[in-house]
Coordinates of C-alpha atoms in Angstrom, one line a residue:
M168 CA -30.7 1.1 -40.4
Q169 CA -31.3 4.8 -40.1
T170 CA -29.3 7.5 -41.9
L171 CA -29.2 10.7 -39.8
R172 CA -28.0 14.1 -40.7
A173 CA -25.0 14.9 -38.5
S174 CA -25.6 18.7 -38.5
D175 CA -29.0 18.1 -36.8
F176 CA -27.1 16.8 -33.7
G177 CA -24.4 19.4 -33.8
L178 CA -21.7 17.3 -35.3
T179 CA -19.3 19.1 -37.7
P180 CA -15.8 18.4 -38.9
E181 CA -14.5 21.4 -37.0
R182 CA -15.1 19.5 -33.7
L183 CA -12.7 16.7 -34.8
S184 CA -9.0 16.5 -34.5
F185 CA -6.7 16.8 -37.5
A186 CA -5.3 13.3 -37.0
I187 CA -8.7 11.5 -37.3
L188 CA -9.6 13.5 -40.4
E189 CA -6.2 12.7 -41.9
V190 CA -6.7 8.9 -41.4
L191 CA -10.3 8.9 -42.8
D192 CA -9.3 11.0 -45.8
T193 CA -6.3 8.8 -46.6
L194 CA -8.3 5.6 -46.5
V195 CA -11.1 7.1 -48.6
D196 CA -8.6 8.3 -51.2
A197 CA -7.2 4.8 -51.3
G198 CA -10.7 3.4 -52.2
F199 CA -11.9 2.1 -48.9
E200 CA -14.8 3.0 -46.6
A201 CA -13.9 4.7 -43.3
Y202 CA -16.0 6.0 -40.4
I203 CA -15.6 7.3 -36.9
V204 CA -17.1 4.8 -34.4
G205 CA -17.5 4.2 -30.7
G206 CA -17.0 6.4 -27.8
G207 CA -15.9 9.4 -29.8
V208 CA -19.2 9.8 -31.5
R209 CA -21.1 9.1 -28.3
D210 CA -19.2 11.7 -26.3
L211 CA -19.7 14.3 -29.0
L212 CA -23.5 13.7 -29.0
L213 CA -23.5 14.0 -25.1
G214 CA -21.6 17.3 -25.2
M215 CA -18.5 15.8 -23.7
R216 CA -14.9 16.1 -25.0
P217 CA -13.8 12.8 -26.4
K218 CA -10.6 11.4 -25.0
D219 CA -9.7 9.9 -28.4
F220 CA -11.2 8.8 -31.7
D221 CA -11.4 5.3 -33.2
A222 CA -11.8 4.6 -36.9
V223 CA -13.3 1.5 -38.7
T224 CA -12.9 0.5 -42.3
N225 CA -13.3 -2.3 -44.7
A226 CA -9.6 -2.5 -45.3
T227 CA -7.7 -5.4 -43.7
P228 CA -4.8 -4.7 -41.3
A229 CA -2.4 -5.6 -44.0
Q230 CA -4.0 -3.2 -46.5
I231 CA -4.0 -0.4 -43.8
K232 CA -0.3 -1.1 -43.3
Q233 CA 0.2 -0.8 -47.1
V234 CA -1.6 2.6 -47.2
F235 CA 0.2 4.3 -44.3
G236 CA 3.5 2.5 -44.5
R237 CA 5.9 3.3 -41.6
R238 CA 3.2 5.3 -39.8
C239 CA 1.3 2.1 -39.1
R240 CA 1.9 -0.7 -36.7
I241 CA -0.2 -4.0 -36.4
I242 CA -0.9 -5.2 -32.9
G243 CA -3.0 -7.9 -31.2
R244 CA -3.5 -11.6 -31.9
R245 CA -7.1 -12.1 -30.6
F246 CA -8.2 -8.7 -32.0
E247 CA -5.9 -7.6 -34.8
L248 CA -5.8 -3.8 -35.0
A249 CA -3.7 -1.1 -36.7
H250 CA -2.2 1.8 -34.9
V251 CA -1.7 4.8 -37.2
Y252 CA 0.5 7.6 -36.0
I253 CA -0.2 11.1 -37.2
G254 CA 2.4 13.4 -35.6
R255 CA 2.1 12.9 -31.9
D256 CA -1.4 11.4 -32.1
M257 CA -2.3 7.8 -32.4
I258 CA -5.5 6.6 -34.1
E259 CA -6.7 3.0 -33.6
V260 CA -8.1 1.6 -36.9
A261 CA -10.2 -1.6 -36.9
T262 CA -11.5 -3.7 -39.7
F263 CA -15.2 -4.6 -40.1
R264 CA -15.8 -8.0 -38.4
A265 CA -18.1 -10.9 -39.0
P266 CA -19.3 -13.5 -36.4
P267 CA -16.5 -15.8 -35.2
R268 CA -16.1 -19.3 -36.7
Q269 CA -16.6 -22.5 -34.7
G270 CA -13.7 -23.7 -32.6
V271 CA -12.4 -20.3 -31.6
T272 CA -14.1 -20.1 -28.2
T273 CA -13.4 -21.6 -24.8
A274 CA -15.7 -24.0 -22.9
S275 CA -17.4 -21.0 -21.2
G276 CA -17.9 -19.3 -24.6
M277 CA -15.2 -16.7 -24.5
I278 CA -13.9 -15.8 -28.0
T279 CA -10.2 -16.6 -28.2
R280 CA -9.6 -15.3 -31.8
D281 CA -11.7 -12.7 -33.7
N282 CA -10.0 -12.0 -37.0
V283 CA -12.9 -12.8 -39.3
W284 CA -13.5 -9.9 -41.6
G285 CA -17.0 -8.8 -42.7
T286 CA -19.2 -5.9 -43.7
I287 CA -20.5 -2.9 -41.8
H288 CA -23.8 -4.6 -41.3
Q289 CA -22.1 -7.6 -39.7
D290 CA -19.8 -5.3 -37.7
F291 CA -22.4 -3.4 -35.7
A292 CA -23.8 -6.7 -34.3
R293 CA -20.3 -7.6 -33.0
R294 CA -20.1 -4.4 -30.9
D295 CA -21.1 -4.5 -27.2
F296 CA -23.4 -1.5 -26.4
S297 CA -25.9 0.1 -28.6
I298 CA -24.6 3.6 -27.8
N299 CA -21.3 2.6 -29.4
T300 CA -22.7 1.5 -32.8
L301 CA -23.1 5.0 -34.4
Y302 CA -20.9 5.3 -37.5
Y303 CA -20.1 8.9 -38.4
Q304 CA -18.6 10.0 -41.7
P305 CA -17.7 13.7 -41.3
R306 CA -17.0 14.5 -45.0
H307 CA -20.4 13.2 -46.0
G308 CA -22.1 14.6 -43.0
V309 CA -24.1 11.5 -42.1
I310 CA -24.5 9.2 -39.0
L311 CA -25.5 5.5 -39.5
D312 CA -27.7 4.1 -36.7
F313 CA -28.3 0.3 -36.9
C314 CA -30.0 -0.4 -33.6
H315 CA -31.8 2.7 -32.3
A316 CA -28.6 3.9 -30.5
M317 CA -29.7 7.5 -30.8
A318 CA -32.9 6.7 -28.8
D319 CA -30.8 5.0 -26.0
I320 CA -28.6 8.1 -25.8
Q321 CA -31.5 10.4 -25.5
K322 CA -33.1 8.1 -22.8
R323 CA -29.6 7.7 -21.1
Q324 CA -29.9 4.0 -21.1
L325 CA -27.1 1.4 -21.2
R326 CA -28.2 -1.6 -23.3
L327 CA -26.2 -4.5 -24.7
I328 CA -26.7 -5.7 -28.3
G329 CA -27.9 -9.3 -28.2
E330 CA -28.4 -11.5 -25.1
P331 CA -26.4 -10.2 -22.1
R332 CA -25.4 -13.7 -20.9
K333 CA -24.0 -14.7 -24.2
R334 CA -22.2 -11.4 -24.7
F335 CA -20.6 -11.6 -21.3
E336 CA -19.4 -15.1 -22.0
E337 CA -17.9 -14.0 -25.3
D338 CA -15.9 -11.3 -23.6
P339 CA -16.1 -11.1 -19.7
V340 CA -14.3 -7.7 -19.8
R341 CA -17.7 -6.3 -20.9
I342 CA -18.8 -6.6 -17.3
L343 CA -16.2 -4.0 -16.4
R344 CA -17.2 -1.8 -19.3
V345 CA -20.8 -1.8 -18.2
L346 CA -19.9 -0.5 -14.8
R347 CA -17.4 2.0 -16.1
F348 CA -19.9 3.5 -18.6
A349 CA -22.6 3.6 -15.9
A350 CA -20.3 5.6 -13.6
K351 CA -18.9 7.8 -16.4
L352 CA -22.1 8.6 -18.3
E353 CA -24.5 8.3 -15.4
F354 CA -26.7 6.0 -17.5
Q355 CA -29.2 3.6 -16.2
I356 CA -28.2 -0.1 -16.7
D357 CA -30.7 -2.2 -18.6
P358 CA -32.5 -4.6 -16.2
A359 CA -31.6 -7.5 -18.5
I360 CA -27.9 -6.7 -17.8
L361 CA -28.4 -6.4 -14.1
A362 CA -30.0 -9.9 -13.9
Q363 CA -26.7 -11.4 -15.3
L364 CA -24.3 -9.6 -12.9
T365 CA -24.1 -12.5 -10.4
P366 CA -21.0 -13.8 -8.6
A367 CA -20.9 -16.8 -10.9
M368 CA -20.8 -14.6 -14.0
T369 CA -18.2 -12.2 -12.6
R370 CA -15.9 -15.2 -11.9
L371 CA -15.4 -15.4 -15.7
L372 CA -13.1 -12.4 -15.3
R373 CA -10.5 -14.9 -13.9
E374 CA -10.2 -16.4 -17.4
V375 CA -9.1 -13.1 -18.8
S376 CA -5.4 -12.3 -19.2
P377 CA -4.2 -10.5 -16.1
H378 CA -2.3 -8.1 -18.5
R379 CA -5.6 -7.2 -20.2
L380 CA -7.3 -6.7 -16.8
Y381 CA -4.6 -4.4 -15.7
D382 CA -5.1 -2.3 -18.9
E383 CA -8.8 -2.2 -18.2
S384 CA -8.2 -1.2 -14.6
Q385 CA -6.1 1.7 -15.8
K386 CA -9.0 2.9 -17.8
M387 CA -11.2 2.7 -14.7
L388 CA -8.8 4.4 -12.4
G389 CA -8.0 7.1 -14.9
G390 CA -11.5 7.7 -16.3
G391 CA -12.2 10.6 -13.9
H392 CA -15.3 8.9 -12.2
L393 CA -13.6 6.6 -9.8
T394 CA -15.6 7.8 -6.8
A395 CA -18.8 6.6 -8.4
L396 CA -17.3 3.4 -9.9
L397 CA -15.9 1.9 -6.7
P398 CA -19.3 1.2 -5.0
L399 CA -20.5 -0.4 -8.2
L400 CA -17.5 -2.8 -8.2
I401 CA -18.6 -3.9 -4.7
E402 CA -22.3 -4.1 -5.4
Y403 CA -22.0 -6.2 -8.5
H404 CA -19.4 -8.7 -7.1
V405 CA -16.5 -7.5 -9.3
W406 CA -14.2 -6.3 -6.5
P407 CA -12.9 -9.7 -5.4
Q408 CA -12.1 -10.6 -9.0
L409 CA -9.7 -7.7 -9.4
F410 CA -8.0 -7.2 -6.1
A411 CA -6.3 -10.0 -4.0
D412 CA -7.0 -10.1 -0.3
V413 CA -8.5 -6.6 -0.2
P414 CA -11.7 -6.3 1.8
A415 CA -14.7 -5.2 -0.3
E416 CA -15.0 -1.9 1.4
V417 CA -14.4 1.7 0.4
T418 CA -12.4 3.0 3.4
P419 CA -12.1 6.7 4.1
F420 CA -8.5 6.6 2.8
I421 CA -9.6 5.0 -0.5
Q422 CA -12.5 7.4 -0.8
R423 CA -10.4 10.5 -0.3
V424 CA -7.7 9.3 -2.8
A425 CA -10.4 8.4 -5.4
H426 CA -11.9 11.9 -4.9
N427 CA -8.5 13.6 -5.4
T428 CA -7.8 11.4 -8.4
D429 CA -11.1 12.6 -10.1
Q430 CA -10.3 16.2 -9.3
R431 CA -6.8 15.9 -10.9
I432 CA -8.2 14.4 -14.0
A433 CA -10.9 17.2 -14.2
Q434 CA -8.1 19.7 -14.0
D435 CA -6.1 17.9 -16.8
K436 CA -3.4 16.8 -14.4
T437 CA -1.6 13.5 -14.8
V438 CA -2.4 10.6 -12.5
N439 CA -0.4 7.4 -11.8
P440 CA -2.6 4.3 -11.5
A441 CA 0.2 2.6 -9.5
F442 CA -0.5 5.2 -6.7
F443 CA -4.1 4.0 -6.3
Y444 CA -2.9 0.4 -6.3
A445 CA -0.6 1.4 -3.4
V446 CA -3.6 2.8 -1.6
L447 CA -5.8 -0.3 -2.3
L448 CA -3.2 -2.7 -1.0
W449 CA -2.0 -0.7 1.9
E450 CA -4.0 -2.4 4.6
T451 CA -3.1 -5.8 3.2
F452 CA 0.6 -4.8 3.3
L453 CA 0.3 -3.7 6.9
A454 CA -1.3 -6.9 7.9
R455 CA 1.4 -9.0 6.2
E456 CA 4.2 -6.9 7.7
K457 CA 2.7 -7.3 11.2
Q458 CA 2.5 -11.1 10.7
L459 CA 6.2 -11.2 9.6
R460 CA 7.4 -9.1 12.6
S461 CA 5.5 -11.4 15.0
R462 CA 7.6 -14.2 13.6
G463 CA 10.8 -12.5 14.6
N464 CA 11.7 -10.7 11.4
G465 CA 13.4 -7.4 11.7
W466 CA 11.6 -4.1 10.8
S467 CA 13.4 -3.6 7.4
E468 CA 13.2 -7.2 6.4
A469 CA 9.5 -7.4 7.2
M470 CA 8.8 -4.3 5.1
I471 CA 10.6 -5.6 2.1
T472 CA 9.2 -9.1 2.3
A473 CA 5.7 -7.9 2.9
G474 CA 5.8 -5.7 -0.2
I475 CA 7.0 -8.5 -2.3
D476 CA 4.5 -11.0 -1.0
V477 CA 1.5 -8.7 -1.4
L478 CA 2.3 -7.7 -5.0
K479 CA 3.1 -11.3 -5.9
R480 CA -0.4 -12.2 -4.6
Q481 CA -1.9 -9.5 -6.9
Q482 CA -0.2 -10.6 -10.0
P483 CA -2.7 -13.4 -11.0
Y484 CA -5.5 -10.8 -10.8
T485 CA -4.0 -7.8 -12.5
A486 CA -0.5 -8.0 -13.9
I487 CA 1.1 -4.9 -12.5
P488 CA 4.3 -4.1 -14.5
R489 CA 7.6 -4.2 -12.7
F490 CA 8.2 -0.4 -12.8
A491 CA 4.8 0.1 -11.2
E492 CA 5.6 -2.6 -8.5
Q493 CA 8.9 -0.8 -7.7
F494 CA 7.0 2.5 -7.4
I495 CA 4.4 1.0 -5.0
R496 CA 7.1 -0.7 -2.8
E497 CA 9.1 2.5 -2.5
V498 CA 6.1 4.5 -1.5
W499 CA 5.3 1.9 1.2
E500 CA 8.9 1.7 2.5
L501 CA 9.2 5.5 2.7
Q502 CA 6.3 5.9 5.1
P503 CA 8.2 5.1 8.3
R504 CA 11.1 7.2 7.2
L505 CA 8.8 10.2 6.7
T506 CA 7.0 9.5 9.9
Q507 CA 10.2 9.3 12.0
P508 CA 12.9 11.0 9.9
K509 CA 16.4 11.3 11.1
P510 CA 17.3 15.0 11.3
R511 CA 20.5 14.5 9.3
Q512 CA 18.5 12.8 6.5
V513 CA 15.7 15.3 6.1
M514 CA 17.3 17.2 3.2
H515 CA 18.2 14.0 1.5
M516 CA 14.6 12.8 1.7
L517 CA 13.5 15.8 -0.3
A518 CA 15.8 14.8 -3.2
H519 CA 14.4 11.2 -3.2
P520 CA 12.7 10.5 -6.6
R521 CA 9.7 9.0 -4.8
F522 CA 9.5 11.7 -2.1
R523 CA 6.5 13.6 -3.7
A524 CA 4.4 10.4 -4.1
A525 CA 5.3 9.1 -0.6
Y526 CA 4.6 12.5 0.9
D527 CA 1.2 12.7 -0.8
F528 CA 0.5 9.2 0.5
L529 CA 1.4 10.2 4.1
Y530 CA -0.5 13.5 4.0
L531 CA -3.7 11.8 2.7
R532 CA -3.4 9.2 5.5
E533 CA -3.2 11.9 8.0
L534 CA -6.2 13.8 6.6
C535 CA -8.1 10.6 7.0
G536 CA -7.3 10.4 10.7
D537 CA -4.5 7.9 10.7
V538 CA -2.8 8.5 14.0
E539 CA 0.3 6.5 13.0
T540 CA 1.5 9.5 10.9
R541 CA 2.1 11.4 14.2
G542 CA 1.4 14.7 12.6
M543 CA 4.4 14.5 10.2
G544 CA 2.2 14.9 7.1
E545 CA 1.5 18.5 8.1
W546 CA 5.1 19.0 9.2
W547 CA 6.4 17.9 5.7
H548 CA 3.7 20.0 4.1
E549 CA 5.0 23.2 5.9
F550 CA 8.6 22.2 5.5
Q551 CA 8.5 22.3 1.7
T552 CA 7.4 26.0 1.8
M553 CA 10.2 27.2 4.1
D554 CA 13.4 28.9 3.1
N555 CA 16.8 27.4 4.0
D556 CA 17.3 29.2 7.3
T557 CA 13.8 28.3 8.5
R558 CA 14.3 24.7 7.4
E559 CA 17.5 24.5 9.6
S560 CA 15.5 25.8 12.6
A561 CA 12.7 23.3 11.9
I562 CA 15.2 20.4 11.8
K563 CA 16.7 21.5 15.1
L564 CA 13.2 21.7 16.7
L565 CA 12.4 18.3 15.2
N566 CA 15.6 16.8 16.7
R567 CA 14.7 18.2 20.2
H568 CA 11.2 16.9 19.9
Q569 CA 12.4 13.4 19.0
Q570 CA 14.8 13.4 22.0
R571 CA 12.0 14.5 24.4
Q572 CA 9.7 11.8 22.9
R573 CA 12.4 9.1 23.4
R574 CA 12.9 10.1 27.0
Q575 CA 9.1 10.2 27.5
N576 CA 8.7 6.8 26.0
A577 CA 11.4 5.4 28.2
A578 CA 9.8 6.9 31.3
D579 CA 6.4 5.6 30.2
E580 CA 7.8 2.1 29.8
R581 CA 9.4 2.2 33.3
T582 CA 6.1 3.4 34.7
R583 CA 4.2 0.5 33.1
D584 CA 6.7 -2.0 34.4
R585 CA 6.4 -0.6 37.9
E586 CA 2.6 -0.6 37.8
G587 CA 2.6 -4.2 36.6
W588 CA 5.0 -5.1 39.4
L589 CA 2.8 -3.4 42.0
E590 CA -0.3 -5.1 40.7
E591 CA 1.4 -8.4 40.9
G592 CA 2.6 -7.7 44.5
L593 CA -0.9 -6.7 45.6
G594 CA -2.6 -10.0 44.9
T595 CA 0.2 -12.5 45.0
E596 CA 2.4 -12.0 48.0
E597 CA 3.0 -15.7 48.3
A598 CA 4.2 -15.7 44.7
V599 CA 6.6 -13.0 45.6
G600 CA 8.2 -15.3 48.1
V601 CA 8.4 -18.1 45.6
E602 CA 10.0 -15.7 43.1
G603 CA 12.6 -14.7 45.7
E604 CA 13.5 -18.3 46.3
G605 CA 13.7 -18.8 42.6
I606 CA 16.1 -15.8 42.3
A607 CA 18.2 -17.1 45.2
H608 CA 18.3 -20.6 43.6
S609 CA 19.4 -19.1 40.3
A610 CA 22.0 -17.0 42.0
S611 CA 23.4 -20.0 43.8
A612 CA 23.6 -22.0 40.6
L613 CA 25.4 -19.1 38.9
A614 CA 27.8 -18.8 41.8
Q615 CA 28.6 -22.5 41.8
S616 CA 29.2 -22.4 38.0
A617 CA 31.6 -19.4 38.5
V618 CA 33.5 -21.3 41.2
E619 CA 34.0 -24.4 39.0
K620 CA 35.4 -22.2 36.3
M621 CA 37.9 -20.4 38.6
P622 CA 41.6 -21.2 38.6
S623 CA 42.6 -23.5 41.5
G624 CA 44.3 -20.7 43.3
L625 CA 41.3 -18.4 43.2
A626 CA 38.5 -20.9 44.2
P627 CA 37.2 -21.1 47.8
Q628 CA 39.0 -23.6 50.1
D629 CA 36.0 -25.8 50.7
G630 CA 35.2 -26.0 47.0
T631 CA 31.6 -24.8 47.4
A632 CA 29.8 -21.6 46.5
D633 CA 27.7 -21.2 49.6
N634 CA 29.7 -18.3 50.9
V635 CA 29.8 -16.7 47.5
A636 CA 26.0 -16.8 47.1
E637 CA 25.2 -15.6 50.6
P638 CA 25.0 -11.9 49.7
V639 CA 22.6 -12.7 46.9
L640 CA 20.4 -14.6 49.2
G641 CA 20.3 -11.5 51.5
K642 CA 19.3 -9.4 48.6
A643 CA 16.4 -11.7 47.6
A644 CA 15.1 -11.4 51.2
R645 CA 15.4 -7.6 51.0
R646 CA 13.5 -7.6 47.7
R647 CA 10.7 -9.6 49.2
R648 CA 10.5 -7.1 52.1
N649 CA 10.6 -4.1 49.8
R650 CA 7.8 -5.5 47.6
R651 CA 5.6 -6.0 50.6
E652 CA 6.2 -2.5 51.8
A653 CA 5.5 -1.1 48.3
A654 CA 2.3 -3.1 48.0
A655 CA 1.2 -1.8 51.4
A656 CA 2.0 1.8 50.4
F657 CA 0.0 1.3 47.2
K658 CA -3.0 0.1 49.2
A659 CA -2.6 3.0 51.5
A660 CA -2.6 5.4 48.6
Q661 CA -5.8 3.9 47.2
S662 CA -7.4 4.3 50.6
G663 CA -6.9 8.1 50.5
Q664 CA -3.3 8.9 51.1
S665 CA -1.2 10.9 48.6
S666 CA 0.6 9.3 45.8
T667 CA 3.8 10.9 46.8
S668 CA 4.5 8.2 49.5
V669 CA 4.0 5.5 46.8
S670 CA 6.5 7.2 44.5
S671 CA 9.0 7.5 47.3
V672 CA 8.7 3.8 48.2
I673 CA 9.3 2.9 44.5
R674 CA 12.3 5.2 44.3
Q675 CA 13.7 3.8 47.6
D676 CA 13.2 0.2 46.3
A677 CA 15.0 1.0 43.1
H678 CA 17.8 2.5 45.1
D679 CA 18.0 -0.6 47.4
D680 CA 18.2 -2.8 44.3
R681 CA 21.2 -0.8 43.0
M682 CA 23.0 -0.7 46.3
A683 CA 22.3 -4.2 47.4
G684 CA 25.6 -5.6 46.2
A685 CA 27.6 -3.0 48.2
S686 CA 25.6 -3.2 51.5
T687 CA 27.3 -6.3 52.8
A688 CA 30.6 -6.9 54.7
W689 CA 32.0 -8.6 51.6
D690 CA 32.2 -5.1 49.9
E691 CA 34.2 -3.3 52.6
T692 CA 37.5 -4.0 50.8
D693 CA 36.1 -2.2 47.7
R694 CA 36.5 1.0 49.6
A695 CA 40.3 0.4 50.1
P696 CA 42.8 2.7 48.3
R697 CA 43.8 1.6 44.8
S698 CA 47.4 0.9 46.0
A699 CA 46.0 -1.8 48.4
R700 CA 44.1 -3.7 45.8
V701 CA 45.3 -7.0 44.4
E702 CA 47.5 -6.4 41.4
S703 CA 46.5 -9.6 39.6
D704 CA 44.8 -9.1 36.2
I705 CA 42.2 -11.8 36.8
P706 CA 40.8 -10.3 40.0
R707 CA 40.8 -6.9 38.4
R708 CA 38.8 -8.1 35.4
M709 CA 36.4 -10.0 37.7
N710 CA 35.9 -6.8 39.8
R711 CA 35.0 -4.8 36.7
R712 CA 32.6 -7.5 35.4
R713 CA 31.0 -7.6 38.9
R714 CA 30.1 -3.9 38.6
E715 CA 28.7 -4.3 35.1
R716 CA 26.3 -7.1 36.0
D717 CA 22.8 -6.8 37.0
P718 CA 22.5 -6.7 40.9
A719 CA 19.8 -9.4 40.8
T720 CA 22.4 -11.9 39.8
L721 CA 25.5 -10.3 41.3
I722 CA 28.2 -12.7 42.5
V723 CA 30.4 -11.0 45.0
L724 CA 33.7 -12.5 45.7
S725 CA 35.7 -11.7 48.8
R726 CA 39.3 -10.6 48.3
S727 CA 40.4 -12.8 51.2
E728 CA 39.4 -15.8 49.1
L729 CA 41.3 -14.6 46.0
G730 CA 44.7 -15.5 47.5
S731 CA 47.7 -13.4 48.1
D732 CA 49.6 -14.3 44.9

């Protein structure tokens, strides 16, 4: 053991918080030993600002509770600790530990209970990394170094105390801590540690409580060095042990969000780890939603079910709390509403409690080149800076744009249908004839069914539907003729003629389809004055239904066959 003078390394009580000094002084006044240990001392020596300070003492948790009274709370079963509250600050106080007794480890060697108290000489050997074994007593101005930790800090080397394999088996979470410290401190990992980071070793993480892994993932996501950490998780086979069904790849979306998260932490802004989980699981969510919609589920049902399924799959890996799950699902479900907002709901969307997070999610997707956002990320970005009058104008313009887009989509769909019809007619003229015969046969069957359901006074005298189906047969023949003519026009256009003739053929064909039912002698009576029409309710309803039906299956009934009653 080395006893070093703290002032030689720039450590003074002035660099410490009031809360940690209050805890140390109270324990010393009560007759116990007390030191600052762990990352707080390490960060001070590296010139960094410590996130918090941890204390260690020879007092047991029960004795710490007795000293601080109501300000102390005992937590943990595997590692029993004391949380001491000084004002708004919380200081974690641990007791010196000795090696665990037999019978408190799993078959793989993981320690299941570690509440064996010991001395400071036994305690340093229980810690994981050498750089975390420096004990600092500010009132005495000394640093206790038991395993050349100061030399490792100066060499910027990350080294485990003891045999790496055994230490990982005792607590697999140390695998995550190795990578987190390597990314945060930019230290070189000891080769002996790297040799143990195998897929078989990382699978020990599945034996750790999902709740503890979620807590550790929060430290990784909120440590301010996420951009450097993610590639390490993939390289050393940790990624599949933390995230369910997520490909081991840092996509541009994940990369940008990680970079933004690190920037916010550097600026002392708050971050929500649940937001990054929403980013990580986004592609998995989309794949599940697509699968559900292909099975016939509606859009809203598929969104809700996919969110539940994806987060349920993640639970055995990292137990995301329910409030975080709700946050993630709302961010996902708001994406289509932000991408295609209804003009009347735009102002209501701004008041949604998850609008800001969902907007950030959408905007970052757009910045990464996601075309599914349709440019709405930039629109919402500008909309939030407008005054009320400008917002009303923007909403009106959005409404007009959406109407034009709907009309354009409908026109594009009709064009695609016509192109497919022409391509079918070019190479399969015989199939067109077969299709026409099939249409005629279906029309005849429909007509016969209609005759059978007619009242006896309205049915044809011969009891058959041949005369009823005759106009439909004529239409099928005309459709075959029109298809051949359109196919010929299309071939002519490909050989050098203008496309106008093809368009005119298509329009004429569509017109013929609409007018086919009125082009026969059966429809001459439709042009008669209203006073001359049959007054019966049944023929009137049938006449109205005839006009509403598709011409391809139109059944035209002669008024002479309806009877005079």
